[in-house]
Amino acid sequence: MKSSAIFLQTSRRSSNLSGGLFDTPLKRRRIQEIESESNTDPNFWNDRRTSSKLLKEKKALEDGIQSSESLSRRFEDALVLIEFGELGDDASNQEADATLAALHKEVSELEVKRLLSGETDRNAAIVQVNAGAGGTEACDWASMILRMILRHADIRGWKSEVVDEVEGDGAGIRNATVTIEGEYVYGLMKSEIGVHRLVRISPYDSNARRHTSFCSVFVSPVVDDDINIEVKDSDLRVDTYRAGGAGGQHVNRTDSAVRITHIPSGVVVQSQSQRSQIQNRETCMKLLKSKLYDIEIAKRTADSRVIEDAKMDNAFGSQIRSYVLHPYKLVKDTRTLHQSSDPGRVLDGDIQEFEIEFLRQSAAGSFKGKGLAAEED
């Protein structure tokens, strides 16, 4: 019976997580500790950074309790349906199958959230896409990766905005910067950091030869207001210029675009998506703080290896994932060895399986593949 198989899978998964993700008594005790501290410590609300962090933790714990209690109730209901089904009630059998399948999916999603335990994993993210070696081909490939990321944001229900984009010569883009807002955006999108390689018959080659193109993706967390990143005005060089591309008379006739250079670090950010110079400056400051925070964290944590690997040459031998459209169809991650035989679906934004496998192997402390090793065409 189908429900029995799903029942075993779900029950085992629930049992494995009950001591961690579903440890409701431990979560309730932690909530009580936070509430006690907020009610008894006279300085609790004066320290905005600490109080905000604890309130976020409390909210996450409450959400976890609500999810686990809901799953437990529905699991018990499914057991009753299974009992009716064993007595010959086909309708109960079908309902049990559907309920347990839904529970299995939710438990899997909760398991993924358990892997997202980094300080900034819940944050929004800033994604940069840069064309690499390959000329017009690379610019076109960069636009395909940008579309993949934007489509993925739509699939997950995230809000995305292209804040800066430089068109390529003849086709595609040279680079683009995107802000993506939603829950666990940075934690999930970390899997895309690195060089992406495309092998295909070039639509720009009259001889229909096979070409290899590259583009790089960098992802930084959007810094919350409660994280203090000090940026001195004296360390900034601010330039304004006329926004390019379509955008209405106001955008094209005023110097609304803003570029900010952080002199000590050499970090450069720019924004031209907004109509007002003030709004573009605010966006630039958000981008700058996120980059500076990411640089500082990368110096002190294991994530530095991921960041440093991603900074390798945007060309042969540096890819973290290959997309082959000819002579066969395959998408393969060189770190996790996870692959898909449907590049069209992946390039249309369906990259959840790659994200989850990256998280699982990252949590295990090692990858199945050899990282950035080059592959045969």
Tab-separated table of C-alpha atoms in Angstrom:
chain	number	residue	atom	x	y	z
A	1	MET	CA	0.000	0.000	0.000
A	2	LYS	CA	1.409	3.387	-1.018
A	3	SER	CA	0.491	5.037	2.290
A	4	SER	CA	2.487	2.450	4.224
A	5	ALA	CA	5.710	3.273	2.353
A	6	ILE	CA	5.232	7.004	2.844
A	7	PHE	CA	4.272	6.337	6.450
A	8	LEU	CA	7.605	4.606	7.091
A	9	GLN	CA	9.578	7.362	5.392
A	10	THR	CA	7.785	10.106	7.268
A	11	SER	CA	7.931	8.387	10.642
A	12	ARG	CA	11.654	7.739	10.298
A	13	ARG	CA	12.289	11.325	9.240
A	14	SER	CA	10.214	12.650	12.146
A	15	SER	CA	12.070	10.378	14.556
A	16	ASN	CA	15.430	11.590	13.296
A	17	LEU	CA	14.470	15.230	13.732
A	18	SER	CA	12.570	14.939	17.000
A	19	GLY	CA	15.703	15.438	19.056
A	20	GLY	CA	16.710	18.593	17.182
A	21	LEU	CA	14.316	20.437	14.934
A	22	PHE	CA	11.228	19.118	16.772
A	23	ASP	CA	12.568	19.448	20.347
A	24	THR	CA	9.559	21.473	21.506
A	25	PRO	CA	10.272	21.371	25.293
A	26	LEU	CA	13.771	22.759	24.746
A	27	LYS	CA	12.387	25.508	22.524
A	28	ARG	CA	9.743	26.440	25.102
A	29	ARG	CA	12.396	26.738	27.802
A	30	ARG	CA	14.487	29.001	25.578
A	31	ILE	CA	11.447	31.198	24.852
A	32	GLN	CA	10.838	31.519	28.605
A	33	GLU	CA	14.469	32.534	29.128
A	34	ILE	CA	14.189	35.271	26.482
A	35	GLU	CA	10.886	36.526	27.897
A	36	SER	CA	12.337	36.549	31.412
A	37	GLU	CA	15.358	38.524	30.270
A	38	SER	CA	13.220	41.066	28.411
A	39	ASN	CA	10.932	41.548	31.436
A	40	THR	CA	13.560	41.709	34.185
A	41	ASP	CA	16.603	43.336	32.595
A	42	PRO	CA	16.133	47.132	32.687
A	43	ASN	CA	18.774	47.592	29.969
A	44	PHE	CA	17.314	45.010	27.607
A	45	TRP	CA	15.601	47.503	25.287
A	46	ASN	CA	18.509	49.953	25.431
A	47	ASP	CA	20.780	47.509	23.624
A	48	ARG	CA	18.975	47.516	20.289
A	49	ARG	CA	21.313	45.050	18.618
A	50	THR	CA	21.033	42.386	21.323
A	51	SER	CA	17.292	42.809	21.882
A	52	SER	CA	16.569	42.604	18.150
A	53	LYS	CA	18.643	39.445	17.832
A	54	LEU	CA	16.871	37.769	20.760
A	55	LEU	CA	13.420	38.737	19.513
A	56	LYS	CA	14.246	37.227	16.120
A	57	GLU	CA	15.369	34.058	17.864
A	58	LYS	CA	12.132	33.976	19.875
A	59	LYS	CA	10.041	34.391	16.703
A	60	ALA	CA	11.935	31.569	14.989
A	61	LEU	CA	11.433	29.281	18.006
A	62	GLU	CA	7.688	30.055	18.113
A	63	ASP	CA	7.375	29.340	14.384
A	64	GLY	CA	9.206	26.047	14.915
A	65	ILE	CA	6.865	25.000	17.716
A	66	GLN	CA	3.822	25.888	15.654
A	67	SER	CA	5.126	23.874	12.681
A	68	SER	CA	6.010	20.803	14.759
A	69	GLU	CA	2.654	20.807	16.584
A	70	SER	CA	0.781	21.147	13.297
A	71	LEU	CA	2.747	18.272	11.790
A	72	SER	CA	2.117	16.095	14.840
A	73	ARG	CA	-1.654	16.699	14.720
A	74	ARG	CA	-1.853	15.921	11.023
A	75	PHE	CA	0.333	12.859	11.457
A	76	GLU	CA	-2.062	11.496	14.086
A	77	ASP	CA	-4.988	12.193	11.752
A	78	ALA	CA	-3.190	10.274	9.000
A	79	LEU	CA	-2.749	7.268	11.300
A	80	VAL	CA	-6.510	7.194	11.892
A	81	LEU	CA	-7.129	7.354	8.140
A	82	ILE	CA	-4.716	4.444	7.622
A	83	GLU	CA	-6.671	2.383	10.159
A	84	PHE	CA	-9.920	3.086	8.298
A	85	GLY	CA	-8.189	2.236	5.031
A	86	GLU	CA	-7.066	-1.111	6.370
A	87	LEU	CA	-10.728	-1.862	7.101
A	88	GLY	CA	-11.526	-1.398	3.421
A	89	ASP	CA	-12.357	2.316	3.187
A	90	ASP	CA	-10.745	3.300	-0.140
A	91	ALA	CA	-11.533	7.008	0.320
A	92	SER	CA	-9.638	7.050	3.644
A	93	ASN	CA	-6.773	5.239	1.973
A	94	GLN	CA	-6.488	7.893	-0.738
A	95	GLU	CA	-6.738	10.729	1.784
A	96	ALA	CA	-4.028	9.105	3.917
A	97	ASP	CA	-1.733	8.865	0.889
A	98	ALA	CA	-2.225	12.556	0.082
A	99	THR	CA	-1.792	13.663	3.714
A	100	LEU	CA	1.393	11.644	4.283
A	101	ALA	CA	2.869	12.817	0.970
A	102	ALA	CA	2.287	16.434	2.028
A	103	LEU	CA	3.771	15.748	5.467
A	104	HIS	CA	6.837	14.145	3.933
A	105	LYS	CA	7.401	17.244	1.777
A	106	GLU	CA	7.025	19.596	4.773
A	107	VAL	CA	9.407	17.554	6.918
A	108	SER	CA	11.971	17.694	4.095
A	109	GLU	CA	11.604	21.488	3.949
A	110	LEU	CA	12.058	21.739	7.718
A	111	GLU	CA	15.147	19.592	7.467
A	112	VAL	CA	16.577	22.070	4.948
A	113	LYS	CA	15.843	24.966	7.315
A	114	ARG	CA	17.762	23.116	10.016
A	115	LEU	CA	20.808	23.266	7.730
A	116	LEU	CA	20.377	27.038	7.387
A	117	SER	CA	21.815	27.959	10.758
A	118	GLY	CA	24.364	30.590	9.748
A	119	GLU	CA	24.173	34.096	11.191
A	120	THR	CA	23.005	35.601	7.895
A	121	ASP	CA	21.308	32.579	6.280
A	122	ARG	CA	17.827	34.043	6.897
A	123	ASN	CA	18.785	37.363	5.289
A	124	ALA	CA	17.940	38.780	1.903
A	125	ALA	CA	20.761	38.696	-0.641
A	126	ILE	CA	22.578	40.725	-3.262
A	127	VAL	CA	23.513	38.734	-6.357
A	128	GLN	CA	26.069	39.837	-8.947
A	129	VAL	CA	26.376	38.205	-12.361
A	130	ASN	CA	29.486	38.891	-14.464
A	131	ALA	CA	30.238	37.696	-17.995
A	132	GLY	CA	33.547	35.861	-18.291
A	133	ALA	CA	35.733	34.557	-21.082
A	134	GLY	CA	33.911	34.146	-24.383
A	135	GLY	CA	33.008	37.621	-25.739
A	136	THR	CA	29.458	37.936	-27.068
A	137	GLU	CA	28.806	34.317	-26.156
A	138	ALA	CA	29.713	35.009	-22.513
A	139	CYS	CA	27.494	38.099	-22.385
A	140	ASP	CA	24.570	36.065	-23.712
A	141	TRP	CA	25.331	33.310	-21.176
A	142	ALA	CA	25.390	35.892	-18.357
A	143	SER	CA	21.909	37.059	-19.378
A	144	MET	CA	20.710	33.425	-19.274
A	145	ILE	CA	22.093	32.970	-15.750
A	146	LEU	CA	20.511	36.269	-14.684
A	147	ARG	CA	17.156	35.036	-16.004
A	148	MET	CA	17.618	31.715	-14.191
A	149	ILE	CA	18.185	33.520	-10.892
A	150	LEU	CA	15.203	35.842	-11.392
A	151	ARG	CA	12.958	32.909	-12.341
A	152	HIS	CA	14.152	30.990	-9.285
A	153	ALA	CA	13.228	33.969	-7.099
A	154	ASP	CA	9.734	33.942	-8.633
A	155	ILE	CA	9.355	30.201	-8.026
A	156	ARG	CA	10.250	30.583	-4.349
A	157	GLY	CA	8.013	33.619	-3.923
A	158	TRP	CA	10.888	36.023	-3.318
A	159	LYS	CA	10.911	39.654	-4.416
A	160	SER	CA	13.726	40.527	-6.824
A	161	GLU	CA	14.909	43.761	-8.433
A	162	VAL	CA	17.704	44.436	-10.919
A	163	VAL	CA	19.392	47.528	-9.475
A	164	ASP	CA	22.193	47.791	-12.024
A	165	GLU	CA	22.799	46.275	-15.449
A	166	VAL	CA	25.418	46.863	-18.148
A	167	GLU	CA	24.506	45.576	-21.602
A	168	GLY	CA	26.952	43.556	-23.654
A	169	ASP	CA	28.211	44.429	-27.111
A	170	GLY	CA	25.611	43.040	-29.452
A	171	ALA	CA	23.896	40.656	-27.029
A	172	GLY	CA	23.341	39.822	-23.368
A	173	ILE	CA	24.902	41.652	-20.428
A	174	ARG	CA	28.400	42.364	-19.183
A	175	ASN	CA	27.232	42.382	-15.572
A	176	ALA	CA	24.171	42.900	-13.403
A	177	THR	CA	23.358	43.357	-9.731
A	178	VAL	CA	20.112	42.013	-8.253
A	179	THR	CA	18.603	42.397	-4.792
A	180	ILE	CA	16.416	39.499	-3.636
A	181	GLU	CA	14.191	39.736	-0.561
A	182	GLY	CA	12.618	36.794	1.219
A	183	GLU	CA	13.223	34.231	3.934
A	184	TYR	CA	16.486	32.265	3.797
A	185	VAL	CA	17.486	33.850	0.488
A	186	TYR	CA	21.192	34.123	1.282
A	187	GLY	CA	21.402	30.689	2.880
A	188	LEU	CA	19.941	29.037	-0.203
A	189	MET	CA	21.580	31.196	-2.860
A	190	LYS	CA	25.096	30.537	-1.493
A	191	SER	CA	25.104	27.423	-3.652
A	192	GLU	CA	25.344	29.633	-6.766
A	193	ILE	CA	28.603	31.352	-5.788
A	194	GLY	CA	31.245	30.598	-8.391
A	195	VAL	CA	31.807	30.175	-12.114
A	196	HIS	CA	29.075	28.685	-14.317
A	197	ARG	CA	30.147	27.043	-17.600
A	198	LEU	CA	28.051	26.617	-20.754
A	199	VAL	CA	28.749	24.287	-23.696
A	200	ARG	CA	26.483	24.681	-26.745
A	201	ILE	CA	26.268	25.260	-30.486
A	202	SER	CA	26.629	29.017	-30.758
A	203	PRO	CA	23.641	30.908	-32.187
A	204	TYR	CA	26.143	33.637	-33.134
A	205	ASP	CA	28.452	31.360	-35.149
A	206	SER	CA	27.484	31.064	-38.820
A	207	ASN	CA	29.472	27.817	-38.977
A	208	ALA	CA	27.418	26.300	-36.124
A	209	ARG	CA	30.468	25.393	-34.082
A	210	ARG	CA	30.416	24.405	-30.446
A	211	HIS	CA	31.440	27.132	-27.983
A	212	THR	CA	32.255	27.181	-24.273
A	213	SER	CA	31.280	30.264	-22.255
A	214	PHE	CA	31.650	31.337	-18.645
A	215	CYS	CA	30.027	33.698	-16.188
A	216	SER	CA	30.550	34.197	-12.469
A	217	VAL	CA	28.002	34.648	-9.700
A	218	PHE	CA	28.703	36.277	-6.334
A	219	VAL	CA	26.162	36.359	-3.507
A	220	SER	CA	26.313	38.571	-0.395
A	221	PRO	CA	23.847	38.832	2.499
A	222	VAL	CA	21.879	42.036	2.948
A	223	VAL	CA	23.015	43.425	6.295
A	224	ASP	CA	20.260	43.879	8.872
A	225	ASP	CA	19.920	47.212	10.650
A	226	ASP	CA	20.925	45.563	13.934
A	227	ILE	CA	24.356	44.630	12.522
A	228	ASN	CA	26.661	47.609	12.909
A	229	ILE	CA	28.836	48.258	9.849
A	230	GLU	CA	30.644	51.572	10.199
A	231	VAL	CA	31.162	53.438	6.938
A	232	LYS	CA	32.809	56.873	7.193
A	233	ASP	CA	31.805	59.542	4.710
A	234	SER	CA	35.465	60.453	4.355
A	235	ASP	CA	36.153	56.940	3.015
A	236	LEU	CA	33.641	57.307	0.180
A	237	ARG	CA	33.917	58.730	-3.322
A	238	VAL	CA	30.470	59.382	-4.776
A	239	ASP	CA	29.971	59.838	-8.511
A	240	THR	CA	26.716	60.541	-10.319
A	241	TYR	CA	25.993	59.907	-13.967
A	242	ARG	CA	23.117	59.671	-16.400
A	243	ALA	CA	21.228	56.390	-16.227
A	244	GLY	CA	21.369	54.380	-19.434
A	245	GLY	CA	18.654	52.478	-21.249
A	246	ALA	CA	14.920	52.947	-21.308
A	247	GLY	CA	13.327	54.466	-18.280
A	248	GLY	CA	11.320	57.537	-19.151
A	249	GLN	CA	12.239	61.172	-19.699
A	250	HIS	CA	13.207	61.819	-16.062
A	251	VAL	CA	15.690	58.962	-15.863
A	252	ASN	CA	17.397	59.796	-19.137
A	253	ARG	CA	17.662	63.564	-18.614
A	254	THR	CA	19.087	63.725	-15.102
A	255	ASP	CA	22.207	62.386	-13.376
A	256	SER	CA	20.154	60.026	-11.224
A	257	ALA	CA	22.515	57.027	-11.293
A	258	VAL	CA	25.002	56.764	-8.416
A	259	ARG	CA	28.366	55.039	-8.105
A	260	ILE	CA	30.081	54.814	-4.693
A	261	THR	CA	33.695	53.740	-4.194
A	262	HIS	CA	34.832	52.653	-0.727
A	263	ILE	CA	38.432	53.868	-0.872
A	264	PRO	CA	40.007	51.685	1.887
A	265	SER	CA	38.710	48.404	0.455
A	266	GLY	CA	38.395	49.339	-3.214
A	267	VAL	CA	34.788	48.073	-3.297
A	268	VAL	CA	32.674	49.789	-5.967
A	269	VAL	CA	28.862	49.695	-6.041
A	270	GLN	CA	26.385	51.425	-8.301
A	271	SER	CA	22.650	51.740	-8.818
A	272	GLN	CA	20.551	53.249	-11.587
A	273	SER	CA	17.234	51.442	-11.152
A	274	GLN	CA	15.506	54.233	-9.204
A	275	ARG	CA	14.312	57.552	-10.615
A	276	SER	CA	15.814	59.653	-7.845
A	277	GLN	CA	19.475	60.124	-6.983
A	278	ILE	CA	18.616	59.861	-3.278
A	279	GLN	CA	16.994	56.448	-3.722
A	280	ASN	CA	19.912	55.176	-5.788
A	281	ARG	CA	22.339	56.396	-3.135
A	282	GLU	CA	20.386	54.511	-0.447
A	283	THR	CA	20.520	51.362	-2.569
A	284	CYS	CA	24.276	51.818	-3.052
A	285	MET	CA	24.836	52.133	0.693
A	286	LYS	CA	22.895	48.918	1.261
A	287	LEU	CA	25.030	47.156	-1.358
A	288	LEU	CA	28.233	48.560	0.105
A	289	LYS	CA	27.461	47.556	3.694
A	290	SER	CA	26.542	44.055	2.585
A	291	LYS	CA	29.798	43.664	0.666
A	292	LEU	CA	31.902	44.984	3.545
A	293	TYR	CA	30.117	42.683	5.983
A	294	ASP	CA	30.601	39.710	3.673
A	295	ILE	CA	34.328	40.479	3.356
A	296	GLU	CA	34.738	40.677	7.125
A	297	ILE	CA	32.810	37.463	7.791
A	298	ALA	CA	34.716	35.647	5.050
A	299	LYS	CA	37.973	36.446	6.818
A	300	ARG	CA	36.835	34.765	10.015
A	301	THR	CA	34.666	31.826	8.997
A	302	ALA	CA	34.776	28.663	6.951
A	303	ASP	CA	32.727	30.430	4.282
A	304	SER	CA	35.963	32.126	3.258
A	305	ARG	CA	36.907	29.012	1.304
A	306	VAL	CA	33.717	29.251	-0.724
A	307	ILE	CA	34.289	32.949	-1.369
A	308	GLU	CA	37.941	32.497	-2.293
A	309	ASP	CA	37.171	29.594	-4.626
A	310	ALA	CA	34.546	31.750	-6.308
A	311	LYS	CA	37.169	34.429	-7.020
A	312	MET	CA	39.135	32.136	-9.314
A	313	ASP	CA	39.476	33.018	-12.991
A	314	ASN	CA	36.166	33.325	-14.794
A	315	ALA	CA	37.305	30.749	-17.359
A	316	PHE	CA	38.420	27.131	-17.917
A	317	GLY	CA	39.068	25.025	-14.824
A	318	SER	CA	37.208	27.281	-12.406
A	319	GLN	CA	33.585	26.205	-12.834
A	320	ILE	CA	31.383	25.038	-9.983
A	321	ARG	CA	28.688	23.875	-12.393
A	322	SER	CA	28.586	22.916	-16.070
A	323	TYR	CA	25.576	23.229	-18.378
A	324	VAL	CA	26.028	21.106	-21.510
A	325	LEU	CA	23.489	21.607	-24.315
A	326	HIS	CA	25.494	19.818	-27.040
A	327	PRO	CA	26.322	17.043	-27.936
A	328	TYR	CA	24.202	15.809	-25.016
A	329	LYS	CA	22.088	17.537	-22.375
A	330	LEU	CA	23.367	17.637	-18.790
A	331	VAL	CA	23.777	20.010	-15.865
A	332	LYS	CA	26.388	18.827	-13.363
A	333	ASP	CA	27.666	20.424	-10.166
A	334	THR	CA	31.382	19.712	-9.872
A	335	ARG	CA	31.327	20.009	-6.060
A	336	THR	CA	28.373	17.851	-5.076
A	337	LEU	CA	28.245	15.749	-8.291
A	338	HIS	CA	24.477	16.357	-8.337
A	339	GLN	CA	23.201	16.458	-11.906
A	340	SER	CA	20.129	16.924	-14.072
A	341	SER	CA	19.443	15.732	-17.607
A	342	ASP	CA	17.012	18.607	-18.184
A	343	PRO	CA	19.024	21.849	-18.664
A	344	GLY	CA	15.903	23.660	-19.892
A	345	ARG	CA	14.146	23.131	-16.567
A	346	VAL	CA	17.243	24.183	-14.609
A	347	LEU	CA	17.787	27.311	-16.697
A	348	ASP	CA	14.121	28.151	-16.157
A	349	GLY	CA	14.882	28.552	-12.449
A	350	ASP	CA	14.371	25.048	-11.040
A	351	ILE	CA	17.623	24.817	-9.048
A	352	GLN	CA	16.184	23.737	-5.674
A	353	GLU	CA	17.772	20.279	-5.852
A	354	PHE	CA	21.222	21.805	-6.417
A	355	GLU	CA	20.734	24.166	-3.456
A	356	ILE	CA	19.630	21.421	-1.081
A	357	GLU	CA	22.402	19.005	-2.060
A	358	PHE	CA	24.960	21.790	-1.596
A	359	LEU	CA	23.597	22.493	1.899
A	360	ARG	CA	23.624	18.823	2.897
A	361	GLN	CA	27.186	18.227	1.774
A	362	SER	CA	28.334	21.531	3.278
A	363	ALA	CA	26.832	20.507	6.615
A	364	ALA	CA	28.636	17.152	6.364
A	365	GLY	CA	31.911	19.032	6.023
A	366	SER	CA	32.983	17.643	2.644
A	367	PHE	CA	31.918	17.447	-0.976
A	368	LYS	CA	31.714	14.335	-3.146
A	369	GLY	CA	33.349	16.078	-6.100
A	370	LYS	CA	36.773	17.668	-6.452
A	371	GLY	CA	35.452	21.204	-6.274
A	372	LEU	CA	36.542	23.258	-9.242
A	373	ALA	CA	38.072	20.519	-11.357
A	374	ALA	CA	37.631	20.895	-15.099
A	375	GLU	CA	35.417	18.403	-16.898
A	376	GLU	CA	35.626	16.883	-20.310
A	377	ASP	CA	33.309	18.303	-22.939
